[in-house]
PDB file of C-alpha atoms in Angstrom:
ATOM      1  CA  MET A   1     -36.434 -29.364 -30.538  1.00 54.00           C
ATOM      2  CA  PRO A   2     -35.976 -26.125 -28.551  1.00 56.00           C
ATOM      3  CA  LYS A   3     -33.568 -23.582 -29.992  1.00 60.00           C
ATOM      4  CA  LYS A   4     -30.335 -23.266 -28.025  1.00 70.00           C
ATOM      5  CA  GLU A   5     -29.652 -19.789 -26.691  1.00 80.00           C
ATOM      6  CA  LYS A   6     -26.510 -18.137 -27.959  1.00 91.00           C
ATOM      7  CA  PRO A   7     -23.880 -17.481 -25.264  1.00 96.00           C
ATOM      8  CA  LEU A   8     -23.037 -13.933 -24.298  1.00 98.00           C
ATOM      9  CA  ARG A   9     -19.668 -12.878 -25.650  1.00 98.00           C
ATOM     10  CA  LEU A  10     -17.735 -10.881 -23.055  1.00 98.00           C
ATOM     11  CA  MET A  11     -14.390  -9.377 -24.025  1.00 98.00           C
ATOM     12  CA  SER A  12     -11.717  -7.302 -22.309  1.00 99.00           C
ATOM     13  CA  TRP A  13      -8.799  -5.351 -23.759  1.00 99.00           C
ATOM     14  CA  ASN A  14      -6.181  -2.958 -22.441  1.00 98.00           C
ATOM     15  CA  VAL A  15      -5.964  -0.748 -25.518  1.00 98.00           C
ATOM     16  CA  ASN A  16      -3.099   1.480 -24.272  1.00 98.00           C
ATOM     17  CA  GLY A  17      -4.924   4.559 -25.567  1.00 98.00           C
ATOM     18  CA  LEU A  18      -8.367   4.388 -27.182  1.00 98.00           C
ATOM     19  CA  ARG A  19      -7.616   7.278 -29.542  1.00 97.00           C
ATOM     20  CA  ALA A  20      -4.531   5.408 -30.749  1.00 97.00           C
ATOM     21  CA  VAL A  21      -6.259   2.058 -31.229  1.00 98.00           C
ATOM     22  CA  LEU A  22      -9.111   3.702 -33.165  1.00 97.00           C
ATOM     23  CA  LYS A  23      -6.462   4.379 -35.812  1.00 96.00           C
ATOM     24  CA  LYS A  24      -5.254   0.773 -35.686  1.00 97.00           C
ATOM     25  CA  GLY A  25      -8.367  -1.222 -36.531  1.00 96.00           C
ATOM     26  CA  PHE A  26     -10.545  -1.042 -33.401  1.00 98.00           C
ATOM     27  CA  LEU A  27     -13.758  -0.789 -35.416  1.00 97.00           C
ATOM     28  CA  ASP A  28     -12.682  -3.763 -37.558  1.00 97.00           C
ATOM     29  CA  PHE A  29     -12.082  -5.724 -34.341  1.00 98.00           C
ATOM     30  CA  MET A  30     -15.593  -4.889 -33.146  1.00 98.00           C
ATOM     31  CA  GLU A  31     -17.102  -5.881 -36.470  1.00 97.00           C
ATOM     32  CA  GLU A  32     -15.282  -9.210 -36.547  1.00 97.00           C
ATOM     33  CA  HIS A  33     -15.804 -10.315 -32.939  1.00 98.00           C
ATOM     34  CA  GLN A  34     -19.171  -8.713 -32.131  1.00 97.00           C
ATOM     35  CA  PRO A  35     -18.849  -8.664 -28.321  1.00 98.00           C
ATOM     36  CA  ASP A  36     -22.045  -8.314 -26.315  1.00 98.00           C
ATOM     37  CA  ILE A  37     -20.053  -6.672 -23.535  1.00 98.00           C
ATOM     38  CA  LEU A  38     -16.574  -5.192 -23.907  1.00 98.00           C
ATOM     39  CA  GLY A  39     -14.415  -3.767 -21.138  1.00 98.00           C
ATOM     40  CA  LEU A  40     -11.537  -1.497 -22.152  1.00 98.00           C
ATOM     41  CA  GLN A  41      -8.685  -0.442 -19.896  1.00 98.00           C
ATOM     42  CA  GLU A  42      -6.107   2.332 -20.157  1.00 98.00           C
ATOM     43  CA  THR A  43      -8.345   4.353 -22.454  1.00 98.00           C
ATOM     44  CA  LYS A  44      -6.385   7.569 -21.718  1.00 97.00           C
ATOM     45  CA  ALA A  45      -9.304   9.672 -22.941  1.00 94.00           C
ATOM     46  CA  GLU A  46     -12.531  11.401 -21.974  1.00 93.00           C
ATOM     47  CA  GLU A  47     -15.619  10.106 -23.789  1.00 94.00           C
ATOM     48  CA  SER A  48     -15.971  13.393 -25.694  1.00 94.00           C
ATOM     49  CA  GLN A  49     -12.479  12.938 -27.136  1.00 95.00           C
ATOM     50  CA  VAL A  50     -13.367   9.651 -28.834  1.00 95.00           C
ATOM     51  CA  THR A  51     -17.043  10.155 -29.693  1.00 94.00           C
ATOM     52  CA  PRO A  52     -16.369  11.093 -33.360  1.00 94.00           C
ATOM     53  CA  GLY A  53     -14.224   7.990 -33.878  1.00 95.00           C
ATOM     54  CA  LEU A  54     -16.888   5.753 -32.318  1.00 96.00           C
ATOM     55  CA  GLU A  55     -19.697   7.171 -34.455  1.00 94.00           C
ATOM     56  CA  PRO A  56     -19.779   4.144 -36.837  1.00 93.00           C
ATOM     57  CA  LEU A  57     -20.163   1.819 -33.827  1.00 92.00           C
ATOM     58  CA  ARG A  58     -23.924   1.546 -33.477  1.00 91.00           C
ATOM     59  CA  GLY A  59     -26.026  -0.457 -31.050  1.00 94.00           C
ATOM     60  CA  TYR A  60     -23.804  -0.151 -27.980  1.00 97.00           C
ATOM     61  CA  HIS A  61     -24.471   1.556 -24.671  1.00 97.00           C
ATOM     62  CA  ARG A  62     -21.246   3.235 -23.496  1.00 97.00           C
ATOM     63  CA  VAL A  63     -19.933   4.056 -20.024  1.00 98.00           C
ATOM     64  CA  PHE A  64     -16.622   5.838 -19.395  1.00 98.00           C
ATOM     65  CA  SER A  65     -14.651   6.520 -16.240  1.00 97.00           C
ATOM     66  CA  SER A  66     -11.628   8.779 -16.575  1.00 95.00           C
ATOM     67  CA  ALA A  67      -8.932   9.981 -14.196  1.00 94.00           C
ATOM     68  CA  THR A  68      -9.688  13.327 -12.575  1.00 91.00           C
ATOM     69  CA  THR A  69      -6.172  13.939 -11.259  1.00 85.00           C
ATOM     70  CA  ARG A  70      -4.254  13.548 -14.533  1.00 84.00           C
ATOM     71  CA  LYS A  71      -5.599  14.020 -18.041  1.00 84.00           C
ATOM     72  CA  GLY A  72      -4.760  11.264 -20.508  1.00 82.00           C
ATOM     73  CA  TYR A  73      -3.982   8.786 -17.723  1.00 90.00           C
ATOM     74  CA  SER A  74      -5.559   5.443 -16.865  1.00 95.00           C
ATOM     75  CA  GLY A  75      -9.307   5.271 -17.644  1.00 97.00           C
ATOM     76  CA  VAL A  76     -11.780   2.483 -18.389  1.00 98.00           C
ATOM     77  CA  ALA A  77     -14.818   2.092 -20.634  1.00 98.00           C
ATOM     78  CA  LEU A  78     -17.626  -0.431 -20.951  1.00 98.00           C
ATOM     79  CA  PHE A  79     -19.562  -1.117 -24.155  1.00 98.00           C
ATOM     80  CA  SER A  80     -22.695  -3.268 -23.982  1.00 98.00           C
ATOM     81  CA  ARG A  81     -25.525  -4.112 -26.353  1.00 98.00           C
ATOM     82  CA  GLU A  82     -27.904  -4.192 -23.405  1.00 98.00           C
ATOM     83  CA  LYS A  83     -28.131  -1.167 -21.135  1.00 98.00           C
ATOM     84  CA  PRO A  84     -27.080  -2.099 -17.584  1.00 98.00           C
ATOM     85  CA  LEU A  85     -29.706  -1.960 -14.852  1.00 98.00           C
ATOM     86  CA  SER A  86     -27.277   0.173 -12.852  1.00 98.00           C
ATOM     87  CA  VAL A  87     -23.718   1.469 -13.066  1.00 98.00           C
ATOM     88  CA  ASN A  88     -21.273   2.388 -10.312  1.00 98.00           C
ATOM     89  CA  LEU A  89     -17.933   4.122 -10.937  1.00 98.00           C
ATOM     90  CA  SER A  90     -16.884   4.212  -7.288  1.00 97.00           C
ATOM     91  CA  LEU A  91     -15.149   1.769  -4.973  1.00 97.00           C
ATOM     92  CA  GLY A  92     -16.021   4.040  -2.071  1.00 96.00           C
ATOM     93  CA  ARG A  93     -12.528   5.486  -1.605  1.00 95.00           C
ATOM     94  CA  SER A  94     -11.515   8.699  -3.353  1.00 94.00           C
ATOM     95  CA  GLU A  95      -7.850   7.771  -3.733  1.00 95.00           C
ATOM     96  CA  PHE A  96      -8.938   4.892  -5.981  1.00 96.00           C
ATOM     97  CA  ASP A  97     -11.905   6.564  -7.664  1.00 96.00           C
ATOM     98  CA  ASN A  98      -9.982   9.615  -8.882  1.00 95.00           C
ATOM     99  CA  GLU A  99      -7.792   7.493 -11.179  1.00 96.00           C
ATOM    100  CA  GLY A 100     -10.764   6.177 -13.212  1.00 96.00           C
ATOM    101  CA  ARG A 101     -10.000   2.492 -12.750  1.00 98.00           C
ATOM    102  CA  VAL A 102     -13.358   0.759 -12.222  1.00 98.00           C
ATOM    103  CA  ILE A 103     -16.766   0.386 -13.834  1.00 98.00           C
ATOM    104  CA  GLN A 104     -19.286  -1.848 -12.077  1.00 98.00           C
ATOM    105  CA  ALA A 105     -22.398  -2.708 -14.089  1.00 98.00           C
ATOM    106  CA  ASP A 106     -25.390  -4.820 -13.079  1.00 98.00           C
ATOM    107  CA  PHE A 107     -26.978  -6.844 -15.892  1.00 98.00           C
ATOM    108  CA  GLY A 108     -29.439  -8.687 -13.667  1.00 97.00           C
ATOM    109  CA  SER A 109     -28.121 -12.231 -13.888  1.00 97.00           C
ATOM    110  CA  PHE A 110     -24.603 -11.045 -13.029  1.00 98.00           C
ATOM    111  CA  VAL A 111     -22.601  -8.003 -11.990  1.00 98.00           C
ATOM    112  CA  ILE A 112     -19.477  -7.225 -14.012  1.00 98.00           C
ATOM    113  CA  PHE A 113     -16.437  -5.247 -12.914  1.00 98.00           C
ATOM    114  CA  ASN A 114     -14.188  -3.807 -15.607  1.00 99.00           C
ATOM    115  CA  VAL A 115     -10.970  -2.894 -13.809  1.00 98.00           C
ATOM    116  CA  TYR A 116      -7.598  -1.413 -14.661  1.00 98.00           C
ATOM    117  CA  PHE A 117      -5.616  -2.477 -11.620  1.00 98.00           C
ATOM    118  CA  PRO A 118      -2.635  -0.275 -10.658  1.00 98.00           C
ATOM    119  CA  ASN A 119       0.915  -0.920 -11.786  1.00 96.00           C
ATOM    120  CA  GLY A 120       3.432  -1.053  -8.935  1.00 94.00           C
ATOM    121  CA  LYS A 121       6.716  -0.871 -10.837  1.00 91.00           C
ATOM    122  CA  SER A 122       7.539   2.827 -10.728  1.00 88.00           C
ATOM    123  CA  ARG A 123       8.230   3.321  -6.994  1.00 92.00           C
ATOM    124  CA  PRO A 124       7.481   1.802  -3.581  1.00 95.00           C
ATOM    125  CA  GLU A 125       4.544   4.163  -2.987  1.00 96.00           C
ATOM    126  CA  ARG A 126       2.796   2.874  -6.105  1.00 97.00           C
ATOM    127  CA  LEU A 127       3.358  -0.734  -5.085  1.00 98.00           C
ATOM    128  CA  GLN A 128       1.702   0.052  -1.749  1.00 98.00           C
ATOM    129  CA  TYR A 129      -1.133   1.797  -3.594  1.00 98.00           C
ATOM    130  CA  LYS A 130      -1.557  -1.309  -5.737  1.00 98.00           C
ATOM    131  CA  MET A 131      -1.687  -3.626  -2.728  1.00 98.00           C
ATOM    132  CA  ASP A 132      -4.171  -1.327  -0.948  1.00 98.00           C
ATOM    133  CA  PHE A 133      -6.317  -1.290  -4.089  1.00 98.00           C
ATOM    134  CA  TYR A 134      -6.177  -5.097  -4.259  1.00 98.00           C
ATOM    135  CA  ALA A 135      -7.245  -5.457  -0.618  1.00 98.00           C
ATOM    136  CA  HIS A 136     -10.130  -3.025  -0.921  1.00 98.00           C
ATOM    137  CA  PHE A 137     -11.356  -4.520  -4.192  1.00 98.00           C
ATOM    138  CA  LEU A 138     -11.415  -7.981  -2.641  1.00 98.00           C
ATOM    139  CA  LYS A 139     -13.555  -6.629   0.207  1.00 98.00           C
ATOM    140  CA  VAL A 140     -16.009  -5.100  -2.282  1.00 98.00           C
ATOM    141  CA  CYS A 141     -16.283  -8.421  -4.152  1.00 98.00           C
ATOM    142  CA  ARG A 142     -16.716 -10.430  -0.943  1.00 98.00           C
ATOM    143  CA  ASP A 143     -19.591  -8.165   0.079  1.00 98.00           C
ATOM    144  CA  LEU A 144     -21.346  -8.842  -3.232  1.00 98.00           C
ATOM    145  CA  LEU A 145     -20.825 -12.601  -2.921  1.00 98.00           C
ATOM    146  CA  LYS A 146     -22.338 -12.486   0.570  1.00 98.00           C
ATOM    147  CA  LYS A 147     -25.428 -10.895  -0.987  1.00 98.00           C
ATOM    148  CA  GLY A 148     -25.716 -13.847  -3.370  1.00 98.00           C
ATOM    149  CA  LYS A 149     -24.630 -11.956  -6.494  1.00 98.00           C
ATOM    150  CA  ASN A 150     -23.051 -13.616  -9.507  1.00 98.00           C
ATOM    151  CA  VAL A 151     -19.880 -11.658 -10.254  1.00 98.00           C
ATOM    152  CA  VAL A 152     -17.609 -11.355 -13.293  1.00 98.00           C
ATOM    153  CA  VAL A 153     -14.315  -9.452 -13.071  1.00 98.00           C
ATOM    154  CA  CYS A 154     -12.397  -8.548 -16.207  1.00 98.00           C
ATOM    155  CA  GLY A 155      -9.414  -6.377 -16.870  1.00 98.00           C
ATOM    156  CA  ASP A 156      -5.697  -5.800 -16.621  1.00 98.00           C
ATOM    157  CA  VAL A 157      -4.717  -7.160 -13.184  1.00 98.00           C
ATOM    158  CA  ASN A 158      -1.051  -6.187 -13.712  1.00 98.00           C
ATOM    159  CA  THR A 159       0.149  -9.422 -12.084  1.00 98.00           C
ATOM    160  CA  ALA A 160       1.043 -12.803 -13.549  1.00 98.00           C
ATOM    161  CA  HIS A 161      -0.281 -15.474 -11.199  1.00 98.00           C
ATOM    162  CA  LYS A 162       2.100 -18.440 -11.530  1.00 98.00           C
ATOM    163  CA  ASP A 163       5.317 -19.415 -13.329  1.00 98.00           C
ATOM    164  CA  ILE A 164       3.285 -20.650 -16.289  1.00 98.00           C
ATOM    165  CA  ASP A 165       1.860 -17.154 -16.749  1.00 98.00           C
ATOM    166  CA  LEU A 166       5.067 -15.479 -17.893  1.00 98.00           C
ATOM    167  CA  ALA A 167       7.908 -16.494 -20.165  1.00 98.00           C
ATOM    168  CA  ARG A 168      10.722 -15.733 -17.707  1.00 98.00           C
ATOM    169  CA  PRO A 169       9.501 -16.282 -14.139  1.00 98.00           C
ATOM    170  CA  LYS A 170      12.923 -16.636 -12.456  1.00 97.00           C
ATOM    171  CA  GLU A 171      14.203 -13.355 -13.856  1.00 97.00           C
ATOM    172  CA  ASN A 172      11.089 -11.452 -12.737  1.00 97.00           C
ATOM    173  CA  ARG A 173      10.451 -12.776  -9.229  1.00 96.00           C
ATOM    174  CA  LYS A 174      11.690  -9.492  -7.709  1.00 96.00           C
ATOM    175  CA  ILE A 175       9.817  -7.276 -10.195  1.00 96.00           C
ATOM    176  CA  SER A 176       6.381  -5.809  -9.472  1.00 98.00           C
ATOM    177  CA  GLY A 177       3.920  -7.818 -11.491  1.00 98.00           C
ATOM    178  CA  PHE A 178       5.300 -11.095 -10.183  1.00 98.00           C
ATOM    179  CA  LEU A 179       6.198 -10.362  -6.575  1.00 98.00           C
ATOM    180  CA  PRO A 180       5.232 -13.057  -4.050  1.00 98.00           C
ATOM    181  CA  GLU A 181       2.781 -10.727  -2.292  1.00 98.00           C
ATOM    182  CA  GLU A 182       1.066  -9.860  -5.579  1.00 98.00           C
ATOM    183  CA  CYS A 183       0.715 -13.508  -6.584  1.00 98.00           C
ATOM    184  CA  ALA A 184      -0.521 -14.333  -3.081  1.00 98.00           C
ATOM    185  CA  TRP A 185      -3.314 -11.805  -3.498  1.00 98.00           C
ATOM    186  CA  ILE A 186      -4.567 -13.672  -6.595  1.00 98.00           C
ATOM    187  CA  ASP A 187      -4.532 -16.876  -4.520  1.00 98.00           C
ATOM    188  CA  GLN A 188      -6.567 -15.068  -1.886  1.00 98.00           C
ATOM    189  CA  PHE A 189      -8.984 -13.680  -4.458  1.00 98.00           C
ATOM    190  CA  LEU A 190      -9.609 -17.099  -5.995  1.00 98.00           C
ATOM    191  CA  SER A 191     -10.052 -18.656  -2.542  1.00 98.00           C
ATOM    192  CA  ALA A 192     -12.727 -16.064  -1.772  1.00 98.00           C
ATOM    193  CA  GLY A 193     -14.986 -17.664  -4.374  1.00 98.00           C
ATOM    194  CA  PHE A 194     -13.664 -16.953  -7.867  1.00 98.00           C
ATOM    195  CA  SER A 195     -12.319 -18.948 -10.806  1.00 98.00           C
ATOM    196  CA  ASP A 196      -9.693 -18.031 -13.407  1.00 98.00           C
ATOM    197  CA  ALA A 197     -11.876 -18.814 -16.416  1.00 98.00           C
ATOM    198  CA  PHE A 198      -9.065 -19.133 -18.955  1.00 98.00           C
ATOM    199  CA  ARG A 199      -6.641 -21.197 -16.897  1.00 98.00           C
ATOM    200  CA  GLU A 200      -9.340 -23.662 -15.839  1.00 96.00           C
ATOM    201  CA  ARG A 201      -9.845 -24.546 -19.511  1.00 96.00           C
ATOM    202  CA  HIS A 202      -6.368 -24.021 -20.910  1.00 97.00           C
ATOM    203  CA  PRO A 203      -3.564 -25.492 -18.782  1.00 97.00           C
ATOM    204  CA  GLU A 204      -0.985 -25.255 -21.568  1.00 96.00           C
ATOM    205  CA  PRO A 205       2.023 -22.865 -21.310  1.00 97.00           C
ATOM    206  CA  ASN A 206       3.064 -19.971 -23.583  1.00 98.00           C
ATOM    207  CA  GLN A 207      -0.309 -18.216 -23.368  1.00 98.00           C
ATOM    208  CA  TYR A 208       0.261 -14.495 -22.807  1.00 98.00           C
ATOM    209  CA  THR A 209      -1.647 -11.212 -23.062  1.00 98.00           C
ATOM    210  CA  TRP A 210       1.077  -8.541 -22.748  1.00 98.00           C
ATOM    211  CA  TRP A 211       4.468  -8.117 -24.397  1.00 98.00           C
ATOM    212  CA  ASP A 212       7.101  -5.405 -23.997  1.00 96.00           C
ATOM    213  CA  MET A 213       6.978  -3.320 -27.160  1.00 92.00           C
ATOM    214  CA  GLN A 214      10.480  -1.845 -26.957  1.00 90.00           C
ATOM    215  CA  SER A 215      12.253  -5.210 -26.983  1.00 92.00           C
ATOM    216  CA  GLY A 216      10.146  -6.760 -29.752  1.00 93.00           C
ATOM    217  CA  ALA A 217       8.993  -9.415 -27.312  1.00 97.00           C
ATOM    218  CA  ARG A 218       5.717 -10.124 -29.080  1.00 97.00           C
ATOM    219  CA  ALA A 219       7.376 -11.583 -32.164  1.00 96.00           C
ATOM    220  CA  ARG A 220       9.245 -13.989 -29.882  1.00 96.00           C
ATOM    221  CA  ASN A 221       6.231 -14.536 -27.603  1.00 97.00           C
ATOM    222  CA  VAL A 222       8.198 -13.500 -24.523  1.00 98.00           C
ATOM    223  CA  GLY A 223       5.160 -12.301 -22.633  1.00 98.00           C
ATOM    224  CA  TRP A 224       3.074 -12.154 -19.484  1.00 98.00           C
ATOM    225  CA  ARG A 225      -0.525 -13.239 -18.854  1.00 98.00           C
ATOM    226  CA  ILE A 226      -1.809 -10.319 -16.795  1.00 98.00           C
ATOM    227  CA  ASP A 227      -5.292  -9.815 -18.329  1.00 99.00           C
ATOM    228  CA  TYR A 228      -8.036 -12.007 -16.913  1.00 98.00           C
ATOM    229  CA  PHE A 229     -11.662 -12.982 -16.695  1.00 98.00           C
ATOM    230  CA  TYR A 230     -12.587 -14.137 -13.202  1.00 98.00           C
ATOM    231  CA  THR A 231     -16.040 -15.512 -12.486  1.00 98.00           C
ATOM    232  CA  SER A 232     -17.658 -16.256  -9.153  1.00 98.00           C
ATOM    233  CA  THR A 233     -17.868 -20.010  -8.646  1.00 97.00           C
ATOM    234  CA  SER A 234     -21.665 -19.654  -8.866  1.00 97.00           C
ATOM    235  CA  LEU A 235     -21.181 -18.942 -12.599  1.00 98.00           C
ATOM    236  CA  ARG A 236     -18.754 -21.792 -13.285  1.00 95.00           C
ATOM    237  CA  ASP A 237     -21.372 -23.972 -15.032  1.00 95.00           C
ATOM    238  CA  ARG A 238     -22.366 -21.081 -17.300  1.00 97.00           C
ATOM    239  CA  VAL A 239     -18.872 -20.573 -18.721  1.00 98.00           C
ATOM    240  CA  LYS A 240     -18.788 -22.125 -22.174  1.00 97.00           C
ATOM    241  CA  ASP A 241     -15.268 -21.010 -23.078  1.00 97.00           C
ATOM    242  CA  ALA A 242     -12.516 -18.532 -22.255  1.00 98.00           C
ATOM    243  CA  TYR A 243      -9.781 -17.500 -24.676  1.00 98.00           C
ATOM    244  CA  ILE A 244      -6.935 -15.161 -25.589  1.00 98.00           C
ATOM    245  CA  LEU A 245      -6.683 -13.433 -28.987  1.00 98.00           C
ATOM    246  CA  PRO A 246      -2.935 -12.812 -29.529  1.00 98.00           C
ATOM    247  CA  GLN A 247      -3.472 -12.241 -33.251  1.00 97.00           C
ATOM    248  CA  VAL A 248      -5.321  -8.964 -32.565  1.00 98.00           C
ATOM    249  CA  MET A 249      -2.843  -6.106 -32.828  1.00 97.00           C
ATOM    250  CA  GLY A 250      -3.070  -2.419 -31.942  1.00 97.00           C
ATOM    251  CA  SER A 251      -1.833  -2.450 -28.347  1.00 98.00           C
ATOM    252  CA  ASP A 252       0.926  -3.992 -26.238  1.00 98.00           C
ATOM    253  CA  HIS A 253      -1.890  -6.126 -24.777  1.00 98.00           C
ATOM    254  CA  CYS A 254      -4.214  -8.417 -26.697  1.00 98.00           C
ATOM    255  CA  PRO A 255      -7.931  -8.975 -26.005  1.00 98.00           C
ATOM    256  CA  VAL A 256      -9.235 -11.806 -23.824  1.00 98.00           C
ATOM    257  CA  GLY A 257     -12.715 -13.292 -23.991  1.00 98.00           C
ATOM    258  CA  LEU A 258     -15.361 -15.221 -22.122  1.00 98.00           C
ATOM    259  CA  ASP A 259     -18.428 -16.940 -23.568  1.00 98.00           C
ATOM    260  CA  LEU A 260     -21.127 -17.094 -20.903  1.00 98.00           C
ATOM    261  CA  LEU A 261     -24.301 -19.137 -21.251  1.00 96.00           C
ATOM    262  CA  PRO A 262     -27.534 -17.268 -20.420  1.00 89.00           C
TER     263      PRO A 262
END
C-alpha cells in the first residue's frame, strides 16, 4: 500500500512585535506545531534585531520585509523549511512597499502571499490607504490567477467579514474593521476566485483571532476573526483542514493554520 504524503502545515500569526513574542514562548510554539511555512505579521523589527533570538530555530529559510519610513512599525516575515523558488517584496507601488506589508514567495505548486493589511481606524486618510491597498492587492492576485497560478493568501486582513466573525457586530458596523465597504471588498476578493479556508470548514460562531488587550476581552472571548487563510479555488481539493489556535498566547492575535495536501 503506498505511503500517504504528509500535508504541508502552513501557519500565520500577527505577533504584535517579534522581539516581544520571542520572550513569550515563540520558540516553544515552533517546536510544538512544526510549521512547514509560517507567515508573521507586525514583526516591528529588522531581521538583524531578532537574529540572536532565532538562533535556536534551525532548518528554516527566513525572509523579512520591514518598513522603511518608520522604524519598529509594521513588518512581515516568512519562515519556510523549503527555500522558495523566488521571493518578491513589492506590490509595484512605493506607497505600499515602504511599509513592509507583503512577502510573495513561489514554492512551485503554489504562490503564497504573507500580508499585513493596513488598519483604517486612526483617521480617514488611513482608511482610504487601506481601501487603495485592498484594490491594488486584488488586481495583483487576479493577474496571477489569469496566469494559472495556485495562490494562497495568509495574514491579518484587519476586517471581519460577516456578523459571525465578531462578537458584537451591531456595535461595530460604523467602525473600521467592519465597515460595509471593507466587508464588500472581501466579498469581491472571494468572488474573484478565492475561498475562506477556515469558514468553509467551520461554520460555527464564536471563533475569533483577535481580542482587545486593554479590556480583557480574550478571557470573555469578545473577539474578531480578522486573520485568514484564503486559497484560490484551484487549491480547494488540496485543503485538508483549516483551524484557529486561540490557546496560543503571546500576542493580541492568535495563530491560524492551514493543512495543504501536496
